[in-house]
CSV table of C-alpha atoms in Angstrom, one decimal:
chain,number,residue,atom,x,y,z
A,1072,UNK,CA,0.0,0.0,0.0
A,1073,UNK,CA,1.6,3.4,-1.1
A,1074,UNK,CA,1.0,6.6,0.8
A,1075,UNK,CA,-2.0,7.8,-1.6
A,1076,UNK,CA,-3.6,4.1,-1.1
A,1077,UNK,CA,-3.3,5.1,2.5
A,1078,UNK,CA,-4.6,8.1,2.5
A,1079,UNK,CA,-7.5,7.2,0.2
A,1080,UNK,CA,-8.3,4.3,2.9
A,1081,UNK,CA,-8.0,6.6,5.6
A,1082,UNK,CA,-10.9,9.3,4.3
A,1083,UNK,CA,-12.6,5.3,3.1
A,1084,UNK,CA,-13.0,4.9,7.0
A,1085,UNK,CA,-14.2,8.7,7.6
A,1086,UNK,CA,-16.7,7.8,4.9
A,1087,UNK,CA,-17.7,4.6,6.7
A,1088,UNK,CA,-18.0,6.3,10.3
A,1089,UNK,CA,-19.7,9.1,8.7
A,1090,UNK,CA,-22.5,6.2,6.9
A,1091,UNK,CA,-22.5,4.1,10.3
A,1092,UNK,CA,-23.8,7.4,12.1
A,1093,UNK,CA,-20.7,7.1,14.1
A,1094,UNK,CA,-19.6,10.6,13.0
A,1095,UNK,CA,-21.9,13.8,11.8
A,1096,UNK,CA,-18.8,15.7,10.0
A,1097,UNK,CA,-18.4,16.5,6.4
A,1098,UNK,CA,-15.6,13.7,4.8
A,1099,UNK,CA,-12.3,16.3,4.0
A,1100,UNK,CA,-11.1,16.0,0.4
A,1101,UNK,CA,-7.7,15.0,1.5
A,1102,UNK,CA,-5.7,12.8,5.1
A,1103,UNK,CA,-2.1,13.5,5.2
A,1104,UNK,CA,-0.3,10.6,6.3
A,1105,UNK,CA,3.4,10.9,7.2
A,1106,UNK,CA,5.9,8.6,8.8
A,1107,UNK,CA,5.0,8.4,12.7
A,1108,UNK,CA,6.9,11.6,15.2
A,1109,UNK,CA,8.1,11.4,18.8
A,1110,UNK,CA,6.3,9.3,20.7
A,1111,UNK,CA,4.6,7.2,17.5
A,1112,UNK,CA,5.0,3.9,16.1
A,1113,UNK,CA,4.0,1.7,12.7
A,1114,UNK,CA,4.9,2.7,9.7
A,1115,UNK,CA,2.5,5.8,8.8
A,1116,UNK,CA,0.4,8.2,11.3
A,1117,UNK,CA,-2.2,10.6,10.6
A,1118,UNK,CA,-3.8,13.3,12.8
A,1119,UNK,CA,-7.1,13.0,11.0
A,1120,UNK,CA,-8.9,12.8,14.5
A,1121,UNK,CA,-7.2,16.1,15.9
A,1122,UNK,CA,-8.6,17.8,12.1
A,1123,UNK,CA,-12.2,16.3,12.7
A,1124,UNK,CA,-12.6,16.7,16.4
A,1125,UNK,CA,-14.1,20.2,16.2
A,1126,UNK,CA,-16.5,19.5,13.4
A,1127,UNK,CA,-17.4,16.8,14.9
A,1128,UNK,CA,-18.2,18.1,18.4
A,1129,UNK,CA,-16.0,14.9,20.2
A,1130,UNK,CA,-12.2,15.0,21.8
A,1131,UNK,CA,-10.0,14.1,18.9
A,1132,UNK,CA,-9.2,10.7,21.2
A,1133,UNK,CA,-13.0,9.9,20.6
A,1134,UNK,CA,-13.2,10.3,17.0
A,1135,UNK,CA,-9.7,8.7,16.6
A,1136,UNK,CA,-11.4,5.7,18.4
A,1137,UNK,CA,-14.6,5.5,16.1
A,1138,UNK,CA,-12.3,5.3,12.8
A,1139,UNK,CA,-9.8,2.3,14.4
A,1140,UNK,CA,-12.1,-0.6,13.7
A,1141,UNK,CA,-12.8,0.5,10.5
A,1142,UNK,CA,-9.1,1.1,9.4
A,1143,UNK,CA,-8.3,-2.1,11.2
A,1144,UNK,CA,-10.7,-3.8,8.4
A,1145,UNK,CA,-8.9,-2.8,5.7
A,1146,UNK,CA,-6.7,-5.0,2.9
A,1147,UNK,CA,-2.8,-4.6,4.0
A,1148,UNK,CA,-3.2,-2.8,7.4
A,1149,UNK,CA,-2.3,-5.1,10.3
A,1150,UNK,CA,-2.4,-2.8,13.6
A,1151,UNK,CA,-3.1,0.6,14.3
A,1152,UNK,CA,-3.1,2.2,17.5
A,1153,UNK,CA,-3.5,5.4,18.8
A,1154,UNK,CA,-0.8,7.4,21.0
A,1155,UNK,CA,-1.2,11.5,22.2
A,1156,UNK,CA,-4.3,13.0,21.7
A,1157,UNK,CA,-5.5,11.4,19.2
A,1158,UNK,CA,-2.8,10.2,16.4
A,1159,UNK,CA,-3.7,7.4,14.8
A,1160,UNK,CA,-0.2,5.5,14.2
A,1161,UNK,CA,-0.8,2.8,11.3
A,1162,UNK,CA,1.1,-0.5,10.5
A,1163,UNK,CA,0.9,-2.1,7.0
A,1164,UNK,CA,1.3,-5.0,6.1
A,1165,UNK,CA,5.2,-5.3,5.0
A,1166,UNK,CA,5.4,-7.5,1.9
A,1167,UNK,CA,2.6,-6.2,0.8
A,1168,UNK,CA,3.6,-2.5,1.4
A,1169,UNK,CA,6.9,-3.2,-0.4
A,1170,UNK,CA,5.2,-4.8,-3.9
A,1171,UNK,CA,2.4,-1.7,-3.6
A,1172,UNK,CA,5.0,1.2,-3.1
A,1173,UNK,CA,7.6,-0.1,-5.8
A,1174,UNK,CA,4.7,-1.3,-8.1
A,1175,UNK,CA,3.3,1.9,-8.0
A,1176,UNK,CA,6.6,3.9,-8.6
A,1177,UNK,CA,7.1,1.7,-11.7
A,1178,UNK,CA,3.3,2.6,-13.0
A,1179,UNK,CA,3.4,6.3,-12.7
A,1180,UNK,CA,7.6,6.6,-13.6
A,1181,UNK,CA,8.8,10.1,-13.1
A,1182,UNK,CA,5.4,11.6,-12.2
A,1183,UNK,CA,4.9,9.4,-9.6
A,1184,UNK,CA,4.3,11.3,-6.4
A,1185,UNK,CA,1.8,13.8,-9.1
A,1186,UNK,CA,-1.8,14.2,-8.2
A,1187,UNK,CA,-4.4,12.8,-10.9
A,1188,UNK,CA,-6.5,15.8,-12.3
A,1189,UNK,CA,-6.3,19.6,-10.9
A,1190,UNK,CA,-7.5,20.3,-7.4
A,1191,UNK,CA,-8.9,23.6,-8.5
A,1192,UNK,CA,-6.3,26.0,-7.3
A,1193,UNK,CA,-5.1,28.8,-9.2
A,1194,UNK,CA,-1.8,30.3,-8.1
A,1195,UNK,CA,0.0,33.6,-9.4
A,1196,UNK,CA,3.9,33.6,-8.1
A,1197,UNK,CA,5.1,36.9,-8.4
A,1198,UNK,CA,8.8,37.1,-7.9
A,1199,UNK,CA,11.2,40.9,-7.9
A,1200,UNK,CA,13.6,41.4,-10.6
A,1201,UNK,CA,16.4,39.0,-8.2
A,1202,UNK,CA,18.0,35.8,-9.5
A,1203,UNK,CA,17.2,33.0,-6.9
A,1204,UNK,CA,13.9,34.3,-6.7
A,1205,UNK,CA,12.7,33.8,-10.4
A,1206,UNK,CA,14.2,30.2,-10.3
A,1207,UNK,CA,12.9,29.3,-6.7
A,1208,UNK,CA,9.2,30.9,-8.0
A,1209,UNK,CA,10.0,28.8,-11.5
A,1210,UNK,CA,10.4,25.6,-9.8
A,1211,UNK,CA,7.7,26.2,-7.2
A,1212,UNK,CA,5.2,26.7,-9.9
A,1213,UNK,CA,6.0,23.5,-11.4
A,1214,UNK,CA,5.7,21.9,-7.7
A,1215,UNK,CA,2.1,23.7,-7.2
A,1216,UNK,CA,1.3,22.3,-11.3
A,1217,UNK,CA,2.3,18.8,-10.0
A,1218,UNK,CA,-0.3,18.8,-7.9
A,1219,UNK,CA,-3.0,20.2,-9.7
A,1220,UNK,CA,-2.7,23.6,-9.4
A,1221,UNK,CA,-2.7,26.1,-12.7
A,1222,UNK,CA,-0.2,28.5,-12.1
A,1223,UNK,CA,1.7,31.5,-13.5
A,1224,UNK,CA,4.8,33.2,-12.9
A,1225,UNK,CA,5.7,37.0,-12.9
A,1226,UNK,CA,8.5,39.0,-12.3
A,1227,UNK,CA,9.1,42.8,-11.8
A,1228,UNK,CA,12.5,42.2,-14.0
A,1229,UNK,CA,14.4,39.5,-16.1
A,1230,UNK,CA,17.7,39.1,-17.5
A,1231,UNK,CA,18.1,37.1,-20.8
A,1232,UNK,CA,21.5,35.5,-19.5
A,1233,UNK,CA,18.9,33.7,-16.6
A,1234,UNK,CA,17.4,32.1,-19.4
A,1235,UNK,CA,20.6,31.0,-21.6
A,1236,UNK,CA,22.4,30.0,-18.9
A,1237,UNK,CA,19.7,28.9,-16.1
A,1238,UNK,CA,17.3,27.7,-18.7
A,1239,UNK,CA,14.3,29.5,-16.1
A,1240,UNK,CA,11.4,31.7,-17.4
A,1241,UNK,CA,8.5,33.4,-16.5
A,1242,UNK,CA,5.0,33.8,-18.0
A,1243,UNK,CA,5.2,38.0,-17.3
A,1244,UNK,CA,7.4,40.7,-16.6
A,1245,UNK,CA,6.3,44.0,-14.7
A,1246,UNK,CA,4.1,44.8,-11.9
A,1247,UNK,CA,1.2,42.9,-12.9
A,1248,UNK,CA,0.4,39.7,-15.5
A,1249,UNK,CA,0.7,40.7,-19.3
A,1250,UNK,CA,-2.1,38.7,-20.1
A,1251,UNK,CA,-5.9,39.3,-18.1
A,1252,UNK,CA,-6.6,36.8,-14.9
A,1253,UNK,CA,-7.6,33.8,-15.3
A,1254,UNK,CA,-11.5,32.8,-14.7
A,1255,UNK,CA,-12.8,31.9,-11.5
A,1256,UNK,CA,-11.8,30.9,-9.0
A,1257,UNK,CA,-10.4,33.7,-8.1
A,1258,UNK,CA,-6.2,33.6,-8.4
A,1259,UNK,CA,-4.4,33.7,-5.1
A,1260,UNK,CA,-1.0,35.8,-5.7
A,1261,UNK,CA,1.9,35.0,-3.7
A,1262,UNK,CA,5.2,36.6,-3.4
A,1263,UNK,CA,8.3,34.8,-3.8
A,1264,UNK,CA,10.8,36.5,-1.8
A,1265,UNK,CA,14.0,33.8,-0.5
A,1266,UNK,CA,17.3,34.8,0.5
A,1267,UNK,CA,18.6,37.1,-2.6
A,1268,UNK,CA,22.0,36.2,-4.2
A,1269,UNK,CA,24.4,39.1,-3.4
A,1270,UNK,CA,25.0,40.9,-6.7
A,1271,UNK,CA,28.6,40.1,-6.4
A,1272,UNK,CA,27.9,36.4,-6.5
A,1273,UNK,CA,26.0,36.4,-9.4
A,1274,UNK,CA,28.8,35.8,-12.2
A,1275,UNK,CA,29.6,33.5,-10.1
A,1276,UNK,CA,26.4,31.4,-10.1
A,1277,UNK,CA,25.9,31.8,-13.2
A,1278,UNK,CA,29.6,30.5,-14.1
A,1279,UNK,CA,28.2,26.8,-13.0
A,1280,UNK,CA,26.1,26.5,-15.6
A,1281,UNK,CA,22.5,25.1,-15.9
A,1282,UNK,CA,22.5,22.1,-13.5
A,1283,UNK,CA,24.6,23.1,-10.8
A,1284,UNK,CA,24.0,26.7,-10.9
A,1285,UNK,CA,20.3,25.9,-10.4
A,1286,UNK,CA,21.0,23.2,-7.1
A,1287,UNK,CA,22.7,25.6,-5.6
A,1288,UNK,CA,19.8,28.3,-5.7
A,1289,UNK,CA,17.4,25.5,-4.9
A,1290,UNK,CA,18.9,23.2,-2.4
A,1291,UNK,CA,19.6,26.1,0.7
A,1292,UNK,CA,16.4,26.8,2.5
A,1293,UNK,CA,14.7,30.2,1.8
A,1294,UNK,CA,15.8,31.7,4.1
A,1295,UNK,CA,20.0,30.5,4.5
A,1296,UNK,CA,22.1,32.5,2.1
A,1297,UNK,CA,22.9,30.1,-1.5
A,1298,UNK,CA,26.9,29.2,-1.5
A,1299,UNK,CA,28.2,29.7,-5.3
A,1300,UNK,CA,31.3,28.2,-4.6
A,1301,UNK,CA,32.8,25.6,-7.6
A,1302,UNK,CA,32.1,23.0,-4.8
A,1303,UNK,CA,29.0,22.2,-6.9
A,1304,UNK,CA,30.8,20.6,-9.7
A,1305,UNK,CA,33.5,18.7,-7.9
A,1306,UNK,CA,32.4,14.6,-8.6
A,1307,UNK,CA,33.1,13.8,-5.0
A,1308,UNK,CA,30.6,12.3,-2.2
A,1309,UNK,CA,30.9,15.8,-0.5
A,1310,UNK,CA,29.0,17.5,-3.1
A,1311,UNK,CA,25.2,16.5,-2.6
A,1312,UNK,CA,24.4,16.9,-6.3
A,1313,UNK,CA,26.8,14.7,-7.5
A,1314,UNK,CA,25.3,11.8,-5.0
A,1315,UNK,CA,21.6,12.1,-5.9
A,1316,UNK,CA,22.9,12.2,-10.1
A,1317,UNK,CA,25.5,8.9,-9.3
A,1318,UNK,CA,22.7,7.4,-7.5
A,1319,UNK,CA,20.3,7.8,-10.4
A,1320,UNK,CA,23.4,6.7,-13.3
A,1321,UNK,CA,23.7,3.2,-11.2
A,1322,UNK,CA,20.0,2.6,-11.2
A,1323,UNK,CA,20.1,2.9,-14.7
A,1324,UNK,CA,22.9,1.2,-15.6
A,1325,UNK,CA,21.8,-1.6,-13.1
A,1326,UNK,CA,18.7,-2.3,-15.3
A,1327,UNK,CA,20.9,-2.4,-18.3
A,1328,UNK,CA,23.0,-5.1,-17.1
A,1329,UNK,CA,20.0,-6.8,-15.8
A,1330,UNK,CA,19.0,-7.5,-19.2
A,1331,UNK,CA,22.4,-8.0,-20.5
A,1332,UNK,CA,21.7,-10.7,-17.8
A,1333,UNK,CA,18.6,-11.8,-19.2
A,1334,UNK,CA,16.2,-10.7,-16.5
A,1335,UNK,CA,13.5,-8.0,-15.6
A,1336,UNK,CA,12.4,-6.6,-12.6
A,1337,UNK,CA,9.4,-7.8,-10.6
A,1338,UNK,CA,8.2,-6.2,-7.3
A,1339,UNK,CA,8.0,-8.2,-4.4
A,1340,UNK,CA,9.2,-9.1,-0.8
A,1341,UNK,CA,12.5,-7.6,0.6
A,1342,UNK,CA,14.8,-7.7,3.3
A,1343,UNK,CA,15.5,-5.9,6.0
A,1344,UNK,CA,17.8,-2.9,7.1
A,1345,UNK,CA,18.7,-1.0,3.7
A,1346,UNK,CA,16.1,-2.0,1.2
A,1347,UNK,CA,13.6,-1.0,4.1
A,1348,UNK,CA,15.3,2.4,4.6
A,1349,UNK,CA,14.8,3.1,1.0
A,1350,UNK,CA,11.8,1.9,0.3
A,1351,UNK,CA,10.7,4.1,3.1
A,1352,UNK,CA,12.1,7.1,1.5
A,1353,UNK,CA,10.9,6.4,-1.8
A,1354,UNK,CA,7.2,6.2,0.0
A,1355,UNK,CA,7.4,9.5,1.3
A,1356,UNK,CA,8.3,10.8,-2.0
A,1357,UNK,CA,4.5,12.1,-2.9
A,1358,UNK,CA,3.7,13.7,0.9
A,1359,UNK,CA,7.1,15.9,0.2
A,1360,UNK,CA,6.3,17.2,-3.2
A,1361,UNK,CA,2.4,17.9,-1.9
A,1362,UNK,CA,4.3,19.8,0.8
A,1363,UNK,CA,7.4,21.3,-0.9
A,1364,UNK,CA,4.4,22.6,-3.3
A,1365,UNK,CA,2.0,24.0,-0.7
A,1366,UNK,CA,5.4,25.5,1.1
A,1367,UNK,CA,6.7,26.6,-2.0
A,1368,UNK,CA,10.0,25.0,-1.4
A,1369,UNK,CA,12.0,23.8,-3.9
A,1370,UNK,CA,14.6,22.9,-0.8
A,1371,UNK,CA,12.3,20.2,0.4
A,1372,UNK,CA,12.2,18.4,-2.6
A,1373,UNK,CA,16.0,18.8,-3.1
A,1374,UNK,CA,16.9,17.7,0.4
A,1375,UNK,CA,14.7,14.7,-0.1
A,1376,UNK,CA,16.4,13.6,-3.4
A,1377,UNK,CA,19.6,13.4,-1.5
A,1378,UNK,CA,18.1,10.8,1.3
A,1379,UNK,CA,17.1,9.0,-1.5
A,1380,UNK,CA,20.3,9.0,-2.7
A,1381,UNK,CA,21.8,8.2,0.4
A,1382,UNK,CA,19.4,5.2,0.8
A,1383,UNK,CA,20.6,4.0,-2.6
A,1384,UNK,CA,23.9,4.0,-2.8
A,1385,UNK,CA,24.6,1.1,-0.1
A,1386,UNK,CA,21.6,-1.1,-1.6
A,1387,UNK,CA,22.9,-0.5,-5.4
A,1388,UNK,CA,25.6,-2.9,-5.6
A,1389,UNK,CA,23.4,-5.5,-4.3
A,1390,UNK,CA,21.3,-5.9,-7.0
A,1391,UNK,CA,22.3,-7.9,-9.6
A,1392,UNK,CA,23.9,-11.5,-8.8
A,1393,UNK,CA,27.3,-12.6,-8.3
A,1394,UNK,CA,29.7,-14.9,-9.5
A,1395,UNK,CA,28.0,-18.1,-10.5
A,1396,UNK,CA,24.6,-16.8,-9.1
A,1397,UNK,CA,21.6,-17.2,-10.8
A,1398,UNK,CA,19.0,-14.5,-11.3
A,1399,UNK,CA,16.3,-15.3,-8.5
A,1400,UNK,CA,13.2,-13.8,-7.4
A,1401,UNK,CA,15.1,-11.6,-5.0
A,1402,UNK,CA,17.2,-10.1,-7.3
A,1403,UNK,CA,14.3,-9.2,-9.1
A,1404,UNK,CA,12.8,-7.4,-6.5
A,1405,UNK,CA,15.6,-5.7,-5.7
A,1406,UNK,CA,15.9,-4.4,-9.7
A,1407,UNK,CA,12.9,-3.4,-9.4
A,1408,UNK,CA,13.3,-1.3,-6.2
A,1409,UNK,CA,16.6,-0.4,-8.1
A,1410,UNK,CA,14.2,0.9,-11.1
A,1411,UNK,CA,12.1,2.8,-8.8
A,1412,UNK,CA,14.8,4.9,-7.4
A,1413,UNK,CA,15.6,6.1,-10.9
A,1414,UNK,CA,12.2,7.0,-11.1
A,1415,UNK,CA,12.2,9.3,-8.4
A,1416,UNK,CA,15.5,10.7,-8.4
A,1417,UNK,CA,14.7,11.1,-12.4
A,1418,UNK,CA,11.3,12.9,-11.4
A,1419,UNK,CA,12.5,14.9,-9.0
A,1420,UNK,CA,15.2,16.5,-10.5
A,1421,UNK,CA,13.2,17.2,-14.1
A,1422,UNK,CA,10.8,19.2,-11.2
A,1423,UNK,CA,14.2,20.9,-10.2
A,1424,UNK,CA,15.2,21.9,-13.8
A,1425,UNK,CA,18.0,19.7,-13.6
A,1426,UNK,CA,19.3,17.0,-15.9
A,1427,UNK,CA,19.7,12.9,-15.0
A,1428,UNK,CA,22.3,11.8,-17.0
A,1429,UNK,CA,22.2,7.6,-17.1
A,1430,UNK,CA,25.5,7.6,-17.5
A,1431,UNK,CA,28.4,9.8,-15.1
């Protein structure tokens, strides 16, 4: 069971307490489900409880103890239990959850993690005439479109070397949209407004070039100060960038050799310790783009690519057999968690405006 299948099965239970009389509230349109905090346990928790409480005129403990039974019902969840004031802390099935998650990375390739269909928002991200900011509100937009927002980008000033070099754009330039707002509903503008790039550091920047100039614009936080340093393009395990693009070439050039091989990947059971560390990252892959959009942080997404990364490189070079071996249904599992991690890292860094080269 992925995180959306979750999710979906959490708001199934809503629906169910809601039918049973159990619950008078209005079922939300969306239950965030993240791995568990302090004081949690399972694999995934939600605070759907705390969000109904009110509406529902209960303690969140209360309505967190009408939706347990029905989330204990469902296909691939084996315990929840409930801890603080009303978390609902869920464990899934393991085998189960591994062949879900990596089968649905496989389906949806680099857009997994994308929400199906728009959710209705429309977004103008208005950025001022400052490097960073244009590429931060570039990348944001395409976060917010990922999630079904329609979206457009202004900025009060643009300079053509940000697109030759940078590869970024914007749909406008001034103090308002060249072109008349879109139809309802009505369009929220936000400012995009990080950390700017000292003007003195800009040359600099742009020097990098496209892929590593961008990362380092997009990997700080908002609010830290971008390094433009040449540390960017040194192929070393010091330099983050370098790790999440060598993490993505030997995905890729592990499914090559798997068919050199003879063999194809096949989701299913795996073991414990590393494969379970990633698989866990690449899970939380769509609850950080849905919140590096809804943040506007490119940073989230960027930092998230490099525990992914981090994940993979230990489990890599377990993936295809050795020696004598012959090919077995673990290895083929393990390709196929292999393949997934391509996937994302692929994904993620086309969201970034940066390129995944398969081979480095």
């Amino acid at each position: 069971m992925t995180p959306v299948e979750l999710s979906r099965t959490v708001l199934h239970a809503v629906r169910r307490a809601v039918d049973a009389g159990e619950l008078s509230v209005a079922v939300p349109t969306r239950a965030v489900v993240a791995p568990p905090g302090p004081g949690g346990c399972g694999d995934y928790a939600t605070g759907i409880a705390l969000q109904l409480a009110r509406p529902a005129g209960q303690p969140p403990r209360r309505v967190a103890e009408v939706l347990r039974p029905h989330l204990l019902g469902a296909e691939g969840i084996t315990d929840v239990v409930l801890t603080g004031p009303g978390f609902i802390n869920i464990r899934l099935d393991g085998a189960a959850s591994a062949v879900g998650v990596v089968g649905e990375v496989l389906r949806r390739g680099e857009r997994y993690g994308y929400a199906e269909g728009s959710d209705g928002r429309v977004v103008r991200l208005h950025c001022p005439h400052e490097l960073r900011a244009v590429v931060v509100g570039e990348v944001a937009a395409r976060l917010l479109r990922s999630q079904g927002a329609r979206v457009r980008v202004s900025a009060e000033g643009f300079e053509p070397a940000w697109a030759s070099v940078l590869g970024v754009g914007v749909d406008a330039v001034g103090d308002a949209p060249a072109e008349p707002p879109v139809e309802p509903p009505v369009e929220l503008t936000l400012d995009v407004r990080p950390v700017p790039v000292p003007a003195s550091a800009s040359r600099e920047l742009l020097a990098l070039g496209r892929d590593a100039g961008r990362w380092a614009l997009l990997h700080p936080a908002a609010h830290d100060l971008p390094r433009t340093g040449e540390e960017h393009l040194v192929q070393r395990e010091s330099n983050p960038l370098f790790r999440v693009r060598y993490a993505h070439a030997r995905a890729r050039a592990a499914a090559r050799n798997a068919a050199d091989l003879g063999f194809t990947a096949a989701p299913g059971p795996l073991g414990a310790g590393a494969e379970q560390e990633l698989l866990a990252a690449l899970a939380d892959h769509p609850r950080v783009l849905a919140a590096a959009a809804d943040h506007r942080a490119p940073d989230r997404l960027a930092r998230h690519l490099v525990t992914v990364a981090d994940a993979a490189l230990p489990f890599l070079p377990t993936v295809l057999p050795r020696g004598g071996e012959k090919p077995s249904a673990a290895h083929r599992a393990r390709l196929a968690l292999a393949e997934a991690v391509g996937a994302v890292l692929a994904g993620g860094l086309a969201l970034l405006g940066i390129d995944a080269p398969d081979h480095l």
